[in-house]
Amino acid sequence: MADDIGGPERIPGLSWRTPGRNRRGPYQNPFRRRPDPEAAEAPGDAPEPDPAPDPVPGFDLPPDPDPAAPPNAIPRAYGIGRALAGSADALDDTGRDQASVTASALGLPPHLFTEPVQEAIEGLMGDMERLRAQVASAREAETKARALSRQDGLLPVLNPRVTVEALDEALEAGRLLGTPVIAALFYLENYDRLRRSAGLARANDALTRLALSLAADAIGPEGSVAGTLGGASVLIARQADPDEARAFENWAQARRLALTGQRQILGDIPVALEVSLGVATARPDEDARALCLRLDLIDRRGAAPGA
């Protein structure tokens, strides 16, 4: 076999590293002596010296950075390794430095993990942290606003919690007295369009005026309920016998026609309202939430009252 390869006897084997070297160097000679398990070395025999590595053109890895070089000469991959894993000098289970681990996690060969690449990644990481902080702040503000709206007692007509509780009380009273409850759900269809074009404050102003106007017309008979359900909907409900229920339905239709197309001045902008309507009589086993969901479905489908 030695004659075949023109040198000392070598058989194919795995590539190996020079003893005492932990850093990656050029590829070594893939031929080395396979130890003979039957032949025992005599005591005192000196081990065979390691052969010099054979250069393999085109397969040499780039050299490691020189520790004695100026700081600017050391790749900044160590910086991103420190940012992501806490220490540039930390080793993983395989003995690789953390910068190499980070480069592998990002799918980049270590020699391509250059200073501009690290600066871009660090910039993206900073943007992600700022976005996370902004989202957390917005969610916290929204939670506080919702909590305040549900605790506001100055304008209960604009408080969804108060509206649902009052409707539950009216339904319970109707069941005890044997008088059904009829309800109308008015929905401001162009609320979202007003919010986009005129701003949130003006859209809320239009909804507030609608709620207060309907409440002023509806409040009076005992057992009446008027208030918002959140979003852009206003609920009006009252206990009514069949004759009063028909009169209430006619009143609701007339109010919708009067409000639709009506222009209100919000700030300095005239705004035409678009109002839809759903009317239904509560069923004996319905609670407030079930009735509101059914009213919303009737409103969306444009079905006739009582559908």
Coordinates of C-alpha atoms in Angstrom, one line a residue:
M1 CA 0.0 0.0 0.0
A2 CA 2.9 2.3 0.7
D3 CA 4.0 1.9 -3.0
D4 CA 0.5 2.9 -4.1
I5 CA 0.4 6.2 -2.4
G6 CA 4.1 7.0 -2.7
G7 CA 5.0 7.5 1.0
P8 CA 4.8 6.0 4.4
E9 CA 1.9 3.6 4.9
R10 CA -1.3 5.6 5.4
I11 CA -4.9 4.5 5.2
P12 CA -8.0 6.6 4.9
G13 CA -9.3 8.0 8.1
L14 CA -11.0 11.0 9.6
S15 CA -9.4 14.4 9.6
W16 CA -7.7 15.3 12.9
R17 CA -6.2 18.2 14.7
T18 CA -2.6 18.7 15.9
P19 CA -2.3 17.9 19.6
G20 CA -2.3 21.0 21.8
R21 CA -4.4 23.1 19.4
N22 CA -7.9 24.1 20.3
R23 CA -8.5 26.6 17.5
R24 CA -9.5 25.6 14.0
G25 CA -6.7 25.4 11.6
P26 CA -6.3 24.2 8.0
Y27 CA -7.5 20.8 7.0
Q28 CA -5.1 18.1 7.9
N29 CA -3.8 15.1 5.8
P30 CA -6.7 12.7 5.6
F31 CA -4.3 9.7 5.7
R32 CA -2.9 8.5 9.0
R33 CA -1.7 5.3 10.4
R34 CA -4.4 3.0 11.8
P35 CA -3.2 1.6 15.2
D36 CA -2.7 -2.2 15.1
P37 CA -4.6 -3.6 18.1
E38 CA -2.5 -6.8 18.0
A39 CA 0.8 -5.0 18.1
A40 CA 1.8 -3.6 21.5
E41 CA 4.3 -0.8 21.7
A42 CA 7.5 -1.7 23.4
P43 CA 8.1 0.3 26.6
G44 CA 10.1 3.4 26.0
D45 CA 9.3 3.6 22.3
A46 CA 8.8 7.2 21.3
P47 CA 5.6 7.9 19.5
E48 CA 5.8 8.6 15.8
P49 CA 5.9 12.3 15.2
D50 CA 2.8 13.9 13.7
P51 CA 3.2 14.5 10.0
A52 CA 3.1 18.0 8.7
P53 CA -0.4 19.0 7.4
D54 CA -0.8 18.8 3.7
P55 CA -2.2 22.0 2.2
V56 CA -5.5 21.5 0.4
P57 CA -6.0 24.4 -2.0
G58 CA -9.4 26.1 -1.7
F59 CA -10.3 24.4 1.6
D60 CA -8.3 26.4 4.1
L61 CA -10.4 28.3 6.7
P62 CA -9.6 31.9 7.4
P63 CA -7.1 32.4 10.2
D64 CA -8.2 33.2 13.7
P65 CA -7.9 36.8 14.9
D66 CA -4.5 37.6 16.4
P67 CA -5.0 38.4 20.1
A68 CA -2.1 40.9 19.9
A69 CA -3.8 42.8 17.1
P70 CA -5.5 46.2 17.9
P71 CA -9.1 46.0 19.1
N72 CA -10.5 47.1 15.8
A73 CA -8.9 44.1 14.1
I74 CA -10.9 41.6 16.1
P75 CA -14.2 40.8 14.5
R76 CA -17.2 42.3 16.3
A77 CA -18.9 38.9 16.3
Y78 CA -17.8 38.7 19.9
G79 CA -19.9 41.7 20.7
I80 CA -23.1 40.2 19.4
G81 CA -22.2 37.0 21.2
R82 CA -22.0 38.9 24.4
A83 CA -25.3 40.7 23.8
L84 CA -27.2 37.5 23.1
A85 CA -25.6 35.1 25.5
G86 CA -23.9 37.2 28.1
S87 CA -20.2 36.5 27.5
A88 CA -18.0 36.4 24.4
D89 CA -15.6 34.0 26.2
A90 CA -18.3 31.5 27.2
L91 CA -18.0 28.1 25.6
D92 CA -20.9 25.8 24.7
D93 CA -21.0 22.1 25.3
T94 CA -18.9 21.4 22.2
G95 CA -16.2 23.9 23.2
R96 CA -17.0 26.6 20.6
D97 CA -16.9 30.2 21.6
Q98 CA -20.2 31.9 22.0
A99 CA -19.7 34.1 18.9
S100 CA -19.4 31.0 16.7
V101 CA -22.5 29.6 18.3
T102 CA -24.4 32.9 17.6
A103 CA -23.2 32.9 14.0
S104 CA -24.3 29.4 13.5
A105 CA -27.7 30.2 15.1
L106 CA -28.2 33.0 12.6
G107 CA -27.1 30.8 9.7
L108 CA -23.9 32.8 8.9
P109 CA -20.4 31.3 8.6
P110 CA -18.2 32.9 11.2
H111 CA -16.0 34.7 8.6
L112 CA -19.1 36.4 7.2
F113 CA -20.2 37.7 10.6
T114 CA -18.6 41.1 10.0
E115 CA -19.0 44.4 11.7
P116 CA -21.7 45.8 9.4
V117 CA -23.7 42.6 9.8
Q118 CA -23.5 42.8 13.6
E119 CA -24.4 46.5 13.6
A120 CA -27.5 45.7 11.5
I121 CA -28.5 42.9 13.9
E122 CA -28.0 45.1 17.0
G123 CA -30.1 47.8 15.4
L124 CA -32.9 45.3 14.7
M125 CA -32.7 44.1 18.3
G126 CA -33.0 47.6 19.6
D127 CA -36.0 48.3 17.4
M128 CA -37.7 45.1 18.6
E129 CA -37.2 46.1 22.3
R130 CA -38.6 49.6 21.6
L131 CA -41.6 48.1 19.8
R132 CA -42.2 45.7 22.7
A133 CA -42.1 48.5 25.2
Q134 CA -44.5 50.6 23.1
V135 CA -47.0 47.7 22.7
A136 CA -46.9 47.0 26.4
S137 CA -47.5 50.7 27.2
A138 CA -50.4 50.9 24.8
R139 CA -52.0 47.8 26.3
E140 CA -51.6 49.1 29.8
A141 CA -53.2 52.4 28.8
E142 CA -56.1 50.6 27.1
T143 CA -56.7 48.4 30.1
K144 CA -56.8 51.5 32.4
A145 CA -59.2 53.3 30.0
R146 CA -61.6 50.4 29.9
A147 CA -61.5 50.0 33.7
L148 CA -62.3 53.7 34.1
S149 CA -65.1 53.6 31.6
R150 CA -66.7 50.7 33.5
Q151 CA -66.4 52.6 36.8
D152 CA -67.7 56.0 35.5
G153 CA -70.8 57.0 37.4
L154 CA -71.1 60.5 36.0
L155 CA -72.7 59.4 32.7
P156 CA -74.1 55.9 33.2
V157 CA -75.8 56.1 29.8
L158 CA -72.2 55.7 28.3
N159 CA -71.2 52.9 30.7
P160 CA -71.7 49.4 29.1
R161 CA -71.5 47.7 32.4
V162 CA -74.3 49.9 33.9
T163 CA -76.4 49.3 30.8
V164 CA -76.2 45.5 30.9
E165 CA -76.9 45.4 34.6
A166 CA -79.9 47.7 34.2
L167 CA -81.2 45.5 31.3
D168 CA -80.8 42.4 33.5
E169 CA -82.8 44.0 36.3
A170 CA -85.6 45.0 33.8
L171 CA -85.7 41.5 32.4
E172 CA -86.0 40.0 35.9
A173 CA -88.7 42.5 36.8
G174 CA -90.6 41.7 33.6
R175 CA -90.5 38.0 34.4
L176 CA -91.9 38.7 37.9
L177 CA -94.6 41.0 36.7
G178 CA -95.4 39.0 33.6
T179 CA -94.7 42.0 31.3
P180 CA -92.3 41.3 28.5
V181 CA -89.4 43.6 27.7
I182 CA -89.0 45.1 24.2
A183 CA -85.6 46.5 23.2
A184 CA -84.2 48.4 20.3
L185 CA -80.5 48.5 19.3
F186 CA -79.3 51.5 17.3
Y187 CA -76.0 51.2 15.7
L188 CA -73.9 54.1 14.3
E189 CA -72.8 52.5 11.0
N190 CA -70.3 55.2 10.0
Y191 CA -68.5 55.3 13.4
D192 CA -65.3 53.7 12.0
R193 CA -65.4 56.0 9.0
L194 CA -65.8 59.1 11.3
R195 CA -62.9 57.9 13.4
R196 CA -60.6 57.6 10.4
S197 CA -61.6 60.8 8.7
A198 CA -62.4 63.2 11.6
G199 CA -60.5 61.5 14.5
L200 CA -61.5 59.5 17.5
A201 CA -62.7 62.4 19.6
R202 CA -65.2 63.5 17.0
A203 CA -66.4 60.0 16.4
N204 CA -67.0 59.5 20.1
D205 CA -68.7 62.9 20.2
A206 CA -71.2 61.8 17.6
L207 CA -71.9 58.5 19.5
T208 CA -72.4 60.4 22.7
R209 CA -74.9 62.8 21.2
L210 CA -76.8 59.8 19.7
A211 CA -76.9 58.0 23.0
L212 CA -78.0 61.1 25.0
S213 CA -80.6 62.0 22.4
L214 CA -82.2 58.5 22.4
A215 CA -82.0 58.3 26.2
A216 CA -83.8 61.7 26.5
D217 CA -86.7 60.3 24.3
A218 CA -86.8 56.9 26.0
I219 CA -86.5 57.6 29.7
G220 CA -89.8 58.1 31.4
P221 CA -91.8 55.0 31.9
E222 CA -90.8 52.8 34.8
G223 CA -88.5 50.0 33.8
S224 CA -86.9 51.8 30.8
V225 CA -83.2 51.3 30.0
A226 CA -81.0 53.5 27.9
G227 CA -77.3 53.3 27.4
T228 CA -74.4 52.1 25.2
L229 CA -73.2 48.6 24.9
G230 CA -69.6 49.5 23.9
G231 CA -68.4 50.1 20.4
A232 CA -70.9 52.1 18.4
S233 CA -74.2 50.7 19.7
V234 CA -77.0 52.2 21.8
L235 CA -79.6 50.2 23.6
I236 CA -83.1 51.4 24.5
A237 CA -85.4 48.9 26.3
R238 CA -88.6 49.0 28.4
Q239 CA -91.4 46.8 29.7
A240 CA -94.4 46.9 27.4
D241 CA -97.6 45.0 26.8
P242 CA -98.4 44.1 23.1
D243 CA -100.0 47.5 22.3
E244 CA -97.1 49.4 23.9
A245 CA -94.6 47.1 22.1
R246 CA -96.0 48.1 18.7
A247 CA -95.9 51.8 19.6
F248 CA -92.3 51.4 20.8
E249 CA -91.4 49.7 17.5
N250 CA -92.9 52.5 15.5
W251 CA -91.1 55.0 17.7
A252 CA -87.8 53.3 17.1
Q253 CA -88.3 53.2 13.3
A254 CA -89.2 56.9 13.2
R255 CA -86.1 57.8 15.3
R256 CA -83.9 55.8 13.0
L257 CA -85.3 57.6 9.9
A258 CA -84.9 61.0 11.6
L259 CA -81.3 60.3 12.7
T260 CA -80.2 58.8 9.3
G261 CA -78.8 61.6 7.2
Q262 CA -79.1 64.1 10.0
R263 CA -76.1 66.4 10.0
Q264 CA -74.3 67.3 13.2
I265 CA -71.5 69.8 13.6
L266 CA -68.6 68.0 15.2
G267 CA -66.0 70.7 15.8
D268 CA -66.2 72.6 12.5
I269 CA -67.1 69.6 10.3
P270 CA -70.7 68.8 9.5
V271 CA -71.2 65.0 9.8
A272 CA -74.2 63.0 8.5
L273 CA -75.1 60.0 10.7
E274 CA -75.8 56.6 9.4
V275 CA -77.9 54.6 11.9
S276 CA -79.2 51.0 11.6
L277 CA -81.8 49.4 13.9
G278 CA -82.7 46.0 15.4
V279 CA -85.9 45.5 17.5
A280 CA -86.9 42.4 19.4
T281 CA -89.0 41.3 22.4
A282 CA -87.2 39.4 25.1
R283 CA -87.9 35.7 25.4
P284 CA -88.8 34.3 28.8
D285 CA -85.5 32.5 29.3
E286 CA -83.2 35.2 27.9
D287 CA -80.7 37.2 29.9
A288 CA -79.3 40.5 29.0
R289 CA -76.3 39.3 27.0
A290 CA -78.3 36.8 25.0
L291 CA -80.9 39.5 24.1
C292 CA -78.2 41.9 23.1
L293 CA -76.5 39.3 20.8
R294 CA -79.9 38.5 19.2
L295 CA -80.5 42.3 18.6
D296 CA -77.1 42.6 17.0
L297 CA -77.8 39.7 14.7
I298 CA -81.2 41.2 13.7
D299 CA -79.6 44.5 13.1
R300 CA -76.8 43.0 10.9
R301 CA -79.3 41.0 8.8
G302 CA -81.8 43.8 8.5
A303 CA -84.5 41.3 9.6
A304 CA -88.0 42.4 10.6
P305 CA -88.7 42.8 14.3
G306 CA -89.5 39.6 16.1
A307 CA -87.4 37.5 13.7

